[in-house]
XYZ file of C-alpha atoms in Angstrom:
165
model
C 20.233 20.785 15.282
C 16.642 20.609 14.033
C 16.168 19.067 10.722
C 14.286 21.428 8.353
C 10.903 19.460 7.454
C 11.452 20.487 3.646
C 14.776 19.231 3.691
C 13.462 15.645 4.932
C 10.727 15.800 2.750
C 13.151 16.276 -0.411
C 15.662 13.714 1.041
C 12.905 11.252 0.984
C 11.528 11.807 -2.478
C 14.774 10.346 -3.416
C 13.999 7.145 -1.579
C 12.105 5.171 -4.131
C 9.153 2.977 -2.736
C 6.777 0.373 -4.280
C 3.114 2.433 -5.020
C 0.498 0.441 -2.968
C -3.094 0.822 -2.845
C -3.946 -0.514 0.846
C -7.532 -1.358 1.408
C -10.067 -2.423 3.952
C -13.776 -3.544 4.639
C -15.677 -4.323 7.469
C -17.592 -2.943 10.349
C -16.079 0.860 9.611
C -16.859 0.374 6.150
C -14.717 -0.315 2.822
C -11.620 2.333 1.975
C -8.744 2.431 -0.352
C -5.394 4.251 0.057
C -2.153 5.091 -2.356
C 0.753 4.777 -0.092
C 4.289 4.175 -0.538
C 5.308 3.787 3.161
C 5.248 -0.064 3.376
C 8.004 -2.638 3.888
C 8.273 -6.386 5.187
C 9.158 -6.698 8.893
C 9.717 -10.540 9.296
C 9.233 -13.950 7.520
C 8.098 -15.550 10.812
C 5.424 -15.092 11.234
C 5.031 -13.024 7.698
C 4.338 -9.407 8.996
C 4.356 -6.111 6.938
C 4.226 -2.431 8.086
C 2.285 0.245 6.575
C 2.396 4.091 7.481
C -0.878 6.086 7.245
C -1.053 9.830 7.988
C -3.413 10.372 11.346
C -5.127 12.877 9.457
C -5.918 10.246 6.627
C -9.671 9.082 6.397
C -8.449 5.718 6.365
C -6.662 5.737 9.627
C -9.547 5.394 11.836
C -11.349 2.839 9.317
C -8.219 0.414 9.192
C -8.145 0.690 12.843
C -11.909 -0.459 13.620
C -11.940 -3.074 10.631
C -8.353 -4.897 11.816
C -7.620 -5.989 8.450
C -5.922 -4.626 5.179
C -5.071 -5.805 1.979
C -1.657 -4.212 0.275
C -1.973 -4.414 -3.287
C 1.372 -3.625 -4.668
C 1.148 -2.057 -8.099
C 2.754 -3.134 -11.598
C 3.547 -0.305 -14.302
C 0.554 -0.588 -15.850
C -1.342 0.591 -12.675
C -0.251 4.023 -12.919
C -3.474 5.503 -14.179
C -5.432 3.542 -11.577
C -3.009 4.755 -9.012
C -3.752 8.328 -9.896
C -7.609 7.728 -9.999
C -7.742 6.314 -6.883
C -5.612 9.129 -5.020
C -7.945 11.802 -6.637
C -11.405 10.160 -5.847
C -13.576 10.444 -3.156
C -13.471 7.484 -0.777
C -16.837 6.115 -2.179
C -15.491 6.340 -5.698
C -12.114 4.483 -5.240
C -13.214 1.020 -6.323
C -14.971 2.205 -9.530
C -11.338 1.522 -11.398
C -9.926 -2.001 -11.643
C -11.321 -5.260 -11.165
C -11.413 -6.237 -7.504
C -12.131 -9.272 -5.477
C -11.408 -10.814 -2.118
C -9.156 -13.600 -0.350
C -9.140 -14.652 3.654
C -9.814 -11.069 5.654
C -12.368 -9.402 2.830
C -10.458 -6.510 1.986
C -10.366 -5.812 -1.184
C -7.717 -7.485 -3.450
C -6.976 -5.949 -7.132
C -7.716 -8.763 -9.392
C -4.378 -8.124 -11.371
C -1.966 -6.312 -9.040
C 1.567 -7.589 -9.294
C 1.422 -8.830 -5.362
C -1.616 -8.909 -3.332
C -0.909 -9.160 0.810
C -4.248 -9.923 2.969
C -3.545 -9.302 6.302
C -5.017 -8.800 9.658
C -3.359 -6.072 11.993
C -1.649 -7.446 14.528
C -0.426 -4.079 16.545
C -0.802 -0.063 15.765
C 2.111 2.522 16.909
C 1.669 5.856 16.673
C 4.819 8.064 15.672
C 4.682 11.546 14.806
C 1.978 12.329 12.266
C 1.662 8.852 11.491
C -0.091 5.524 12.661
C 2.414 2.376 11.975
C 0.199 -0.561 11.100
C 1.956 -3.870 12.075
C -0.062 -6.901 9.874
C 0.323 -10.440 9.931
C -0.023 -11.893 6.344
C -3.118 -14.176 5.916
C -2.670 -14.830 2.158
C -0.556 -13.917 -0.776
C -1.489 -13.836 -4.337
C 1.420 -13.023 -7.048
C 0.858 -12.469 -10.620
C 2.892 -13.730 -13.374
C 4.080 -10.491 -15.076
C 6.932 -9.016 -13.117
C 7.321 -5.349 -13.423
C 6.713 -2.517 -10.629
C 5.734 0.927 -10.376
C 7.723 2.884 -8.065
C 7.597 6.550 -6.757
C 10.873 8.037 -7.119
C 11.541 12.280 -6.794
C 7.872 12.971 -6.628
C 6.583 11.027 -9.835
C 5.597 7.530 -10.830
C 8.516 5.103 -12.572
C 7.694 2.063 -14.480
C 10.313 -0.788 -13.561
C 10.490 -3.585 -16.024
C 12.614 -7.055 -15.289
C 14.433 -8.877 -17.980
C 16.174 -12.171 -17.555
C 19.583 -10.441 -17.717
C 18.918 -7.902 -14.565
C 17.736 -10.578 -12.170
C 20.448 -11.745 -9.982
């Protein structure tokens, strides 16, 4: 029996996920997009995956540039995430302080974590492209808090010493 798309989307909205800004720069230009579909694949070699809609303007740019940075947002970045999601492509880097690491992809200076990567392969699945990317450099911010997308809204996570395992 086929699964109703609306029911599936509602179910997935209950799967909390980190809020990330995925960026790229290169021959196809500079681009940034807010995504929650990011996860680690393996630590040998360090590899992550990012899912991007084929209809997104970022899709072709990421493929042509072959590099990306995953900027994992902290709780303090809620407004930045909203600004990037709503801005025209050429205005997405107006908010925040940006730098680069190894690949030249833009890295948010105060991101909770920044993963600077090169794309190792891309798979097409349904409406999305799944980018597999090997990590070339990592920057971890000292403050420990997070921004999660859950039930179609932002939620801030704060860590305390008593909650760490």
